[in-house]
mmCIF file of C-alpha atoms and ligand atoms in Angstrom:
data_model
loop_
_atom_site.group_PDB
_atom_site.id
_atom_site.type_symbol
_atom_site.label_atom_id
_atom_site.label_comp_id
_atom_site.label_asym_id
_atom_site.label_seq_id
_atom_site.Cartn_x
_atom_site.Cartn_y
_atom_site.Cartn_z
ATOM 1 C CA UNK A 1 0.030 -0.047 -0.032
ATOM 2 C CA UNK A 2 1.231 3.469 -0.783
ATOM 3 C CA UNK A 3 2.512 5.557 2.214
ATOM 4 C CA UNK A 4 2.310 9.253 1.548
ATOM 5 C CA UNK A 5 5.055 10.648 3.926
ATOM 6 C CA UNK A 6 8.274 8.537 3.633
ATOM 7 C CA UNK A 7 11.871 8.779 4.310
ATOM 8 C CA UNK A 8 15.033 7.283 2.961
ATOM 9 C CA UNK A 9 18.321 6.995 5.102
ATOM 10 C CA UNK A 10 21.516 5.327 4.149
ATOM 11 C CA UNK A 11 20.072 2.498 2.070
ATOM 12 C CA UNK A 12 16.674 2.123 3.814
ATOM 13 C CA UNK A 13 13.104 3.351 3.164
ATOM 14 C CA UNK A 14 11.320 3.969 6.425
ATOM 15 C CA UNK A 15 8.625 6.179 8.131
ATOM 16 C CA UNK A 16 9.886 9.765 8.674
ATOM 17 C CA UNK A 17 9.419 9.376 12.412
ATOM 18 C CA UNK A 18 11.877 6.466 12.538
ATOM 19 C CA UNK A 19 14.626 8.066 10.502
ATOM 20 C CA UNK A 20 17.354 9.325 12.805
ATOM 21 C CA UNK A 21 21.053 10.384 12.308
ATOM 22 C CA UNK A 22 23.806 10.119 15.000
ATOM 23 C CA UNK A 23 24.548 13.470 16.920
ATOM 24 C CA UNK A 24 28.038 13.459 15.531
ATOM 25 C CA UNK A 25 26.845 13.821 11.992
ATOM 26 C CA UNK A 26 28.715 16.787 10.456
ATOM 27 C CA UNK A 27 25.450 17.933 8.841
ATOM 28 C CA UNK A 28 24.012 18.600 12.328
ATOM 29 C CA UNK A 29 27.371 19.827 13.823
ATOM 30 C CA UNK A 30 28.631 22.174 10.991
ATOM 31 C CA UNK A 31 25.940 22.332 8.426
ATOM 32 C CA UNK A 32 28.628 20.447 6.362
ATOM 33 C CA UNK A 33 26.045 19.196 3.858
ATOM 34 C CA UNK A 34 24.222 20.020 0.693
ATOM 35 C CA UNK A 35 20.530 19.736 -0.207
ATOM 36 C CA UNK A 36 17.988 19.830 -2.969
ATOM 37 C CA UNK A 37 14.238 20.395 -3.019
ATOM 38 C CA UNK A 38 12.514 18.883 -6.047
ATOM 39 C CA UNK A 39 8.970 19.147 -7.145
ATOM 40 C CA UNK A 40 6.876 16.111 -8.138
ATOM 41 C CA UNK A 41 3.828 17.023 -10.312
ATOM 42 C CA UNK A 42 1.205 14.339 -10.613
ATOM 43 C CA UNK A 43 3.826 11.764 -9.824
ATOM 44 C CA UNK A 44 6.433 13.048 -12.188
ATOM 45 C CA UNK A 45 9.643 15.020 -11.407
ATOM 46 C CA UNK A 46 10.261 18.377 -12.819
ATOM 47 C CA UNK A 47 13.848 18.769 -14.039
ATOM 48 C CA UNK A 48 15.282 16.163 -11.823
ATOM 49 C CA UNK A 49 18.474 15.980 -13.753
ATOM 50 C CA UNK A 50 19.153 19.821 -13.288
ATOM 51 C CA UNK A 51 18.691 19.377 -9.659
ATOM 52 C CA UNK A 52 21.099 16.528 -9.528
ATOM 53 C CA UNK A 53 23.632 18.370 -11.702
ATOM 54 C CA UNK A 54 23.544 21.411 -9.416
ATOM 55 C CA UNK A 55 24.038 19.127 -6.424
ATOM 56 C CA UNK A 56 26.953 17.386 -8.231
ATOM 57 C CA UNK A 57 28.616 20.701 -8.966
ATOM 58 C CA UNK A 58 28.196 21.805 -5.399
ATOM 59 C CA UNK A 59 29.582 18.418 -4.137
ATOM 60 C CA UNK A 60 32.600 18.858 -6.406
ATOM 61 C CA UNK A 61 33.217 22.362 -5.005
ATOM 62 C CA UNK A 62 33.309 21.128 -1.446
ATOM 63 C CA UNK A 63 34.953 17.752 -2.087
ATOM 64 C CA UNK A 64 31.964 15.688 -1.066
ATOM 65 C CA UNK A 65 31.870 12.369 -2.850
ATOM 66 C CA UNK A 66 28.362 11.643 -4.249
ATOM 67 C CA UNK A 67 26.955 9.060 -6.733
ATOM 68 C CA UNK A 68 24.254 10.921 -8.599
ATOM 69 C CA UNK A 69 22.958 7.928 -10.572
ATOM 70 C CA UNK A 70 22.387 6.214 -7.108
ATOM 71 C CA UNK A 71 20.654 9.362 -5.664
ATOM 72 C CA UNK A 72 18.377 9.553 -8.801
ATOM 73 C CA UNK A 73 17.259 5.905 -8.358
ATOM 74 C CA UNK A 74 16.594 6.574 -4.602
ATOM 75 C CA UNK A 75 14.459 9.632 -5.386
ATOM 76 C CA UNK A 76 12.440 7.980 -8.095
ATOM 77 C CA UNK A 77 11.867 4.938 -5.865
ATOM 78 C CA UNK A 78 10.906 7.217 -2.850
ATOM 79 C CA UNK A 79 8.284 9.096 -4.860
ATOM 80 C CA UNK A 80 6.961 5.926 -6.328
ATOM 81 C CA UNK A 81 6.566 4.211 -3.015
ATOM 82 C CA UNK A 82 4.783 7.231 -1.505
ATOM 83 C CA UNK A 83 2.218 7.101 -4.341
ATOM 84 C CA UNK A 84 1.801 10.896 -3.983
ATOM 85 C CA UNK A 85 0.662 12.942 -6.876
ATOM 86 C CA UNK A 86 1.818 16.428 -6.018
ATOM 87 C CA UNK A 87 4.793 16.265 -3.705
ATOM 88 C CA UNK A 88 8.032 17.803 -2.462
ATOM 89 C CA UNK A 89 11.117 15.565 -2.343
ATOM 90 C CA UNK A 90 13.792 16.740 -0.095
ATOM 91 C CA UNK A 91 17.354 15.406 -0.479
ATOM 92 C CA UNK A 92 20.256 16.030 1.820
ATOM 93 C CA UNK A 93 23.767 14.631 1.695
ATOM 94 C CA UNK A 94 26.034 15.322 4.656
ATOM 95 C CA UNK A 95 29.810 14.806 4.985
ATOM 96 C CA UNK A 96 29.100 11.943 7.338
ATOM 97 C CA UNK A 97 29.547 11.089 11.025
ATOM 98 C CA UNK A 98 32.821 11.752 12.841
ATOM 99 C CA UNK A 99 33.878 13.194 16.318
ATOM 100 C CA UNK A 100 33.657 17.047 16.088
ATOM 101 C CA UNK A 101 36.748 18.482 14.438
ATOM 102 C CA UNK A 102 36.647 21.349 11.822
ATOM 103 C CA UNK A 103 39.285 19.568 9.701
ATOM 104 C CA UNK A 104 37.473 17.173 7.364
ATOM 105 C CA UNK A 105 38.536 13.664 8.001
ATOM 106 C CA UNK A 106 39.562 11.539 4.914
ATOM 107 C CA UNK A 107 37.200 8.650 3.671
ATOM 108 C CA UNK A 108 34.078 9.559 5.457
ATOM 109 C CA UNK A 109 30.917 7.824 4.250
ATOM 110 C CA UNK A 110 28.361 10.523 3.424
ATOM 111 C CA UNK A 111 24.916 10.437 5.075
ATOM 112 C CA UNK A 112 22.238 10.381 2.427
ATOM 113 C CA UNK A 113 18.671 11.264 3.498
ATOM 114 C CA UNK A 114 15.568 12.065 1.658
ATOM 115 C CA UNK A 115 11.973 12.645 2.391
ATOM 116 C CA UNK A 116 8.835 12.909 0.274
ATOM 117 C CA UNK A 117 5.770 14.841 1.512
ATOM 118 C CA UNK A 118 2.578 16.091 0.018
ATOM 119 C CA UNK A 119 2.757 19.560 -1.468
ATOM 120 C CA UNK A 120 0.353 22.073 -0.206
ATOM 121 C CA UNK A 121 0.535 24.731 -2.954
ATOM 122 C CA UNK A 122 0.224 28.602 -2.357
ATOM 123 C CA UNK A 123 -3.343 29.600 -2.443
ATOM 124 C CA UNK A 124 -4.663 30.848 -5.802
ATOM 125 C CA UNK A 125 -5.379 34.323 -4.028
ATOM 126 C CA UNK A 126 -1.569 34.654 -3.330
ATOM 127 C CA UNK A 127 -0.965 34.495 -7.109
ATOM 128 C CA UNK A 128 -3.866 36.946 -7.899
ATOM 129 C CA UNK A 129 -2.829 39.400 -5.184
ATOM 130 C CA UNK A 130 0.921 38.992 -5.482
ATOM 131 C CA UNK A 131 3.383 39.121 -2.745
ATOM 132 C CA UNK A 132 4.951 41.905 -0.549
ATOM 133 C CA UNK A 133 8.650 42.089 -0.166
ATOM 134 C CA UNK A 134 11.344 44.087 1.907
ATOM 135 C CA UNK A 135 14.765 45.210 0.893
ATOM 136 C CA UNK A 136 17.663 43.922 3.163
ATOM 137 C CA UNK A 137 21.359 43.758 3.005
ATOM 138 C CA UNK A 138 22.653 40.315 1.775
ATOM 139 C CA UNK A 139 24.736 39.037 4.712
ATOM 140 C CA UNK A 140 25.232 35.493 3.324
ATOM 141 C CA UNK A 141 28.651 33.854 2.414
ATOM 142 C CA UNK A 142 30.274 34.427 -1.063
ATOM 143 C CA UNK A 143 29.490 30.911 -2.397
ATOM 144 C CA UNK A 144 25.621 31.203 -2.749
ATOM 145 C CA UNK A 145 25.818 28.908 -5.796
ATOM 146 C CA UNK A 146 26.527 26.014 -3.553
ATOM 147 C CA UNK A 147 23.283 24.763 -2.008
ATOM 148 C CA UNK A 148 24.517 24.142 1.455
ATOM 149 C CA UNK A 149 22.209 23.529 4.417
ATOM 150 C CA UNK A 150 24.106 26.368 6.370
ATOM 151 C CA UNK A 151 21.185 28.603 6.107
ATOM 152 C CA UNK A 152 21.037 30.826 9.169
ATOM 153 C CA UNK A 153 21.086 34.144 7.362
ATOM 154 C CA UNK A 154 18.226 32.931 5.016
ATOM 155 C CA UNK A 155 15.903 31.683 7.855
ATOM 156 C CA UNK A 156 16.390 34.815 9.842
ATOM 157 C CA UNK A 157 15.600 36.954 6.757
ATOM 158 C CA UNK A 158 12.611 34.750 5.818
ATOM 159 C CA UNK A 159 11.184 34.946 9.303
ATOM 160 C CA UNK A 160 11.652 38.716 9.450
ATOM 161 C CA UNK A 161 9.812 39.013 6.141
ATOM 162 C CA UNK A 162 7.008 36.735 7.301
ATOM 163 C CA UNK A 163 6.567 38.725 10.579
ATOM 164 C CA UNK A 164 5.978 41.885 8.448
ATOM 165 C CA UNK A 165 3.383 39.983 6.210
ATOM 166 C CA UNK A 166 5.971 39.616 3.335
ATOM 167 C CA UNK A 167 6.787 36.550 1.329
ATOM 168 C CA UNK A 168 10.535 37.189 1.174
ATOM 169 C CA UNK A 169 13.231 39.725 1.043
ATOM 170 C CA UNK A 170 15.067 41.462 -1.885
ATOM 171 C CA UNK A 171 18.601 40.982 -0.923
ATOM 172 C CA UNK A 172 21.127 43.714 -2.047
ATOM 173 C CA UNK A 173 24.886 43.848 -2.037
ATOM 174 C CA UNK A 174 26.880 46.869 -0.592
ATOM 175 C CA UNK A 175 26.938 48.390 -4.110
ATOM 176 C CA UNK A 176 23.092 48.132 -4.374
ATOM 177 C CA UNK A 177 22.951 45.164 -6.582
ATOM 178 C CA UNK A 178 19.887 43.004 -6.089
ATOM 179 C CA UNK A 179 21.028 39.315 -5.777
ATOM 180 C CA UNK A 180 17.995 37.094 -4.899
ATOM 181 C CA UNK A 181 15.677 36.465 -1.946
ATOM 182 C CA UNK A 182 16.277 34.139 1.074
ATOM 183 C CA UNK A 183 14.502 31.270 -0.776
ATOM 184 C CA UNK A 184 13.877 32.359 -4.451
ATOM 185 C CA UNK A 185 15.530 34.161 -7.345
ATOM 186 C CA UNK A 186 14.226 37.551 -8.443
ATOM 187 C CA UNK A 187 13.215 38.914 -11.896
ATOM 188 C CA UNK A 188 12.437 42.471 -12.891
ATOM 189 C CA UNK A 189 10.858 44.006 -16.015
ATOM 190 C CA UNK A 190 12.424 47.382 -17.148
ATOM 191 C CA UNK A 191 11.311 48.994 -20.397
ATOM 192 C CA UNK A 192 9.816 45.762 -21.420
ATOM 193 C CA UNK A 193 13.068 43.737 -20.835
ATOM 194 C CA UNK A 194 13.170 40.808 -18.382
ATOM 195 C CA UNK A 195 16.185 41.185 -16.224
ATOM 196 C CA UNK A 196 17.685 38.897 -13.547
ATOM 197 C CA UNK A 197 20.986 38.562 -11.836
ATOM 198 C CA UNK A 198 23.432 36.320 -13.832
ATOM 199 C CA UNK A 199 24.507 32.898 -12.472
ATOM 200 C CA UNK A 200 27.816 32.836 -10.550
ATOM 201 C CA UNK A 201 28.892 32.745 -6.872
ATOM 202 C CA UNK A 202 26.447 35.451 -5.722
ATOM 203 C CA UNK A 203 23.184 33.664 -6.394
ATOM 204 C CA UNK A 204 21.859 30.046 -6.473
ATOM 205 C CA UNK A 205 21.285 28.967 -10.152
ATOM 206 C CA UNK A 206 17.662 28.246 -9.512
ATOM 207 C CA UNK A 207 15.980 25.506 -11.604
ATOM 208 C CA UNK A 208 12.921 27.639 -11.776
ATOM 209 C CA UNK A 209 14.988 30.579 -12.835
ATOM 210 C CA UNK A 210 16.435 28.533 -15.782
ATOM 211 C CA UNK A 211 13.054 27.272 -16.740
ATOM 212 C CA UNK A 212 11.465 30.745 -16.616
ATOM 213 C CA UNK A 213 14.376 32.054 -18.798
ATOM 214 C CA UNK A 214 13.586 29.196 -21.265
ATOM 215 C CA UNK A 215 10.012 30.104 -21.434
ATOM 216 C CA UNK A 216 10.840 33.893 -22.021
ATOM 217 C CA UNK A 217 13.103 32.989 -24.833
ATOM 218 C CA UNK A 218 10.434 30.718 -26.261
ATOM 219 C CA UNK A 219 7.837 33.588 -26.140
ATOM 220 C CA UNK A 220 10.233 35.968 -27.722
ATOM 221 C CA UNK A 221 10.362 38.203 -24.663
ATOM 222 C CA UNK A 222 13.633 40.176 -24.389
ATOM 223 C CA UNK A 223 15.843 38.922 -21.640
ATOM 224 C CA UNK A 224 19.009 40.185 -19.948
ATOM 225 C CA UNK A 225 20.942 38.286 -17.428
ATOM 226 C CA UNK A 226 22.161 41.590 -15.901
ATOM 227 C CA UNK A 227 21.444 42.683 -12.318
ATOM 228 C CA UNK A 228 19.440 45.648 -11.405
ATOM 229 C CA UNK A 229 20.006 47.740 -8.319
ATOM 230 C CA UNK A 230 17.878 48.646 -5.236
ATOM 231 C CA UNK A 231 17.774 52.262 -6.713
ATOM 232 C CA UNK A 232 16.047 50.821 -9.795
ATOM 233 C CA UNK A 233 13.476 48.873 -7.928
ATOM 234 C CA UNK A 234 10.848 51.760 -7.740
ATOM 235 C CA UNK A 235 11.096 51.961 -11.549
ATOM 236 C CA UNK A 236 10.296 48.285 -12.160
ATOM 237 C CA UNK A 237 7.278 47.729 -14.354
ATOM 238 C CA UNK A 238 6.969 44.228 -12.793
ATOM 239 C CA UNK A 239 8.981 42.099 -10.322
ATOM 240 C CA UNK A 240 8.622 38.549 -9.414
ATOM 241 C CA UNK A 241 10.027 35.650 -7.326
ATOM 242 C CA UNK A 242 10.795 32.199 -8.766
ATOM 243 C CA UNK A 243 11.425 28.986 -6.896
ATOM 244 C CA UNK A 244 10.482 25.309 -6.778
ATOM 245 C CA UNK A 245 7.565 26.151 -4.413
ATOM 246 C CA UNK A 246 6.133 29.422 -5.531
ATOM 247 C CA UNK A 247 7.001 28.807 -9.247
ATOM 248 C CA UNK A 248 6.397 32.388 -10.466
ATOM 249 C CA UNK A 249 4.978 34.828 -7.953
ATOM 250 C CA UNK A 250 4.512 38.524 -8.588
ATOM 251 C CA UNK A 251 5.837 41.052 -6.151
ATOM 252 C CA UNK A 252 3.415 43.983 -5.827
ATOM 253 C CA UNK A 253 5.044 45.999 -3.125
ATOM 254 C CA UNK A 254 8.573 46.559 -1.816
ATOM 255 C CA UNK A 255 9.049 48.303 1.461
ATOM 256 C CA UNK A 256 5.508 49.494 1.439
ATOM 257 C CA UNK A 257 5.679 51.048 -2.110
ATOM 258 C CA UNK A 258 3.629 49.657 -4.979
ATOM 259 C CA UNK A 259 5.412 48.017 -7.892
ATOM 260 C CA UNK A 260 3.856 48.669 -11.355
ATOM 261 C CA UNK A 261 0.020 48.686 -11.033
ATOM 262 C CA UNK A 262 0.269 47.084 -7.496
ATOM 263 C CA UNK A 263 -0.904 43.777 -9.060
ATOM 264 C CA UNK A 264 1.015 40.907 -10.683
ATOM 265 C CA UNK A 265 1.959 42.306 -14.106
ATOM 266 C CA UNK A 266 1.111 40.842 -17.594
ATOM 267 C CA UNK A 267 4.644 39.445 -18.205
ATOM 268 C CA UNK A 268 4.584 37.749 -14.830
ATOM 269 C CA UNK A 269 1.283 36.105 -15.612
ATOM 270 C CA UNK A 270 2.231 35.025 -19.128
ATOM 271 C CA UNK A 271 5.550 33.472 -17.707
ATOM 272 C CA UNK A 272 3.706 31.628 -14.997
ATOM 273 C CA UNK A 273 1.250 30.167 -17.439
ATOM 274 C CA UNK A 274 4.165 29.387 -19.754
ATOM 275 C CA UNK A 275 6.008 27.738 -16.918
ATOM 276 C CA UNK A 276 3.057 25.385 -16.039
ATOM 277 C CA UNK A 277 2.820 24.461 -19.698
ATOM 278 C CA UNK A 278 6.471 23.585 -19.618
ATOM 279 C CA UNK A 279 6.091 21.517 -16.478
ATOM 280 C CA UNK A 280 3.114 19.600 -18.043
ATOM 281 C CA UNK A 281 5.365 18.867 -21.221
ATOM 282 C CA UNK A 282 8.611 17.977 -19.297
ATOM 283 C CA UNK A 283 7.788 16.350 -15.996
ATOM 284 C CA UNK A 284 8.903 12.687 -16.027
ATOM 285 C CA UNK A 285 8.492 9.608 -13.880
ATOM 286 C CA UNK A 286 11.869 8.075 -14.917
HETATM 287 N N1 PMP B 1 17.750 31.081 -4.268
HETATM 288 C C1 PMP B 1 17.801 30.469 -3.094
HETATM 289 C C2 PMP B 1 18.543 31.196 -1.975
HETATM 290 C C3 PMP B 1 17.003 29.295 -2.835
HETATM 291 O O1 PMP B 1 16.992 28.719 -1.453
HETATM 292 C C4 PMP B 1 16.277 28.826 -3.799
HETATM 293 C C5 PMP B 1 15.517 27.476 -3.616
HETATM 294 N N2 PMP B 1 14.439 27.587 -2.743
HETATM 295 C C6 PMP B 1 16.220 29.535 -5.085
HETATM 296 C C7 PMP B 1 16.889 30.616 -5.239
HETATM 297 C C8 PMP B 1 15.393 28.974 -6.174
HETATM 298 O O2 PMP B 1 15.830 27.756 -6.624
HETATM 299 P P1 PMP B 1 14.966 26.643 -7.395
HETATM 300 O O3 PMP B 1 14.202 27.393 -8.487
HETATM 301 O O4 PMP B 1 15.884 25.579 -7.853
HETATM 302 O O5 PMP B 1 14.043 26.107 -6.318
#
C-alpha cells in the first residue's frame, strides 16, 4: 500500500518518524552538507536531472563524494513508494559522521537522507494578489551557488519578512545590486526587458529561474541576465520571485511602495502560465 510521507536514510526506506542520524553527523554539527528540494507534479519529477547536476557541482566544490545515479534511483523509488501525486522531495547529503573537528577527516561515508511529503501549494489568491517584499542587505557567504544547508542568514531573513506580512526579502549587496531572496530568485521588467542576476557565486542558479528564462526566450520576450539595483526597484514595471515552491510569484509591493500597478503584471502572468505548460510537457516519472 502506498504511504504518503516517507523517508530514505543510508540505504533504507522507512517512516519519517523512525529516521534518525547520529549526533556526530557533520550535517548537524557544522551544516557540512548539501541539499535539494525537487517538485513532483502528478507523480512526475520536474527537471530532476538539473537538480542533480546542481548538487553534483556543489559536491565537487566542497569535495563531497556523491553518486548521482544512485541518488536519482533513490528519489524515483521514494516518490513511487509514496504514491503521492503532487509532492516535495527533499534530499540532503552530509559529509558523514565523525567526532567533532573542523578539519574534514578523509574517507568519510556521506549520510544520504531524503523525504517525500505532500505538497500544499500557495493559495490561488496569493498568485492573484501577489506578494509583498522588503529590501535587506545580503549578509550571506560568498558561495551562494553552493546549495549548502548552512542557512542561518536565510531563515532569519525569511522569518523577518514573514513577521512583516511579506513573502521574502530582496537581498542587495553593498553596491546596491539585487541578488536574490532568501528562498527565491528575483526577476524584474524594465522598459519591457526581463532582467535577472546572472549565475555565478552570488546567487543560487535556480532551476525555476532557468525554466523561466527558457519560457521567456520561447515567447520572444527580451531577456538580459544583468542585475538591477535597489535604486532601480521603484522604476520596475514588474517584479517577481521564482522557486520550486512558488513557481512564479508577482511582487506587488517593496518596503510599502507599490510596484507597477500594484498587481502581478502581464509578463509575470504570461511567464507563470508558460512555466506551467513547460512543467506539463517536461515532467517525468523516470
Ligand atoms: N535562491 C535561493 C537562496 C534558494 O534557496 C532557492 C531554492 N528555494 C532558489 C533561489 C530557487 O531555486 P529553485 O528554483 O531551484 O527552487
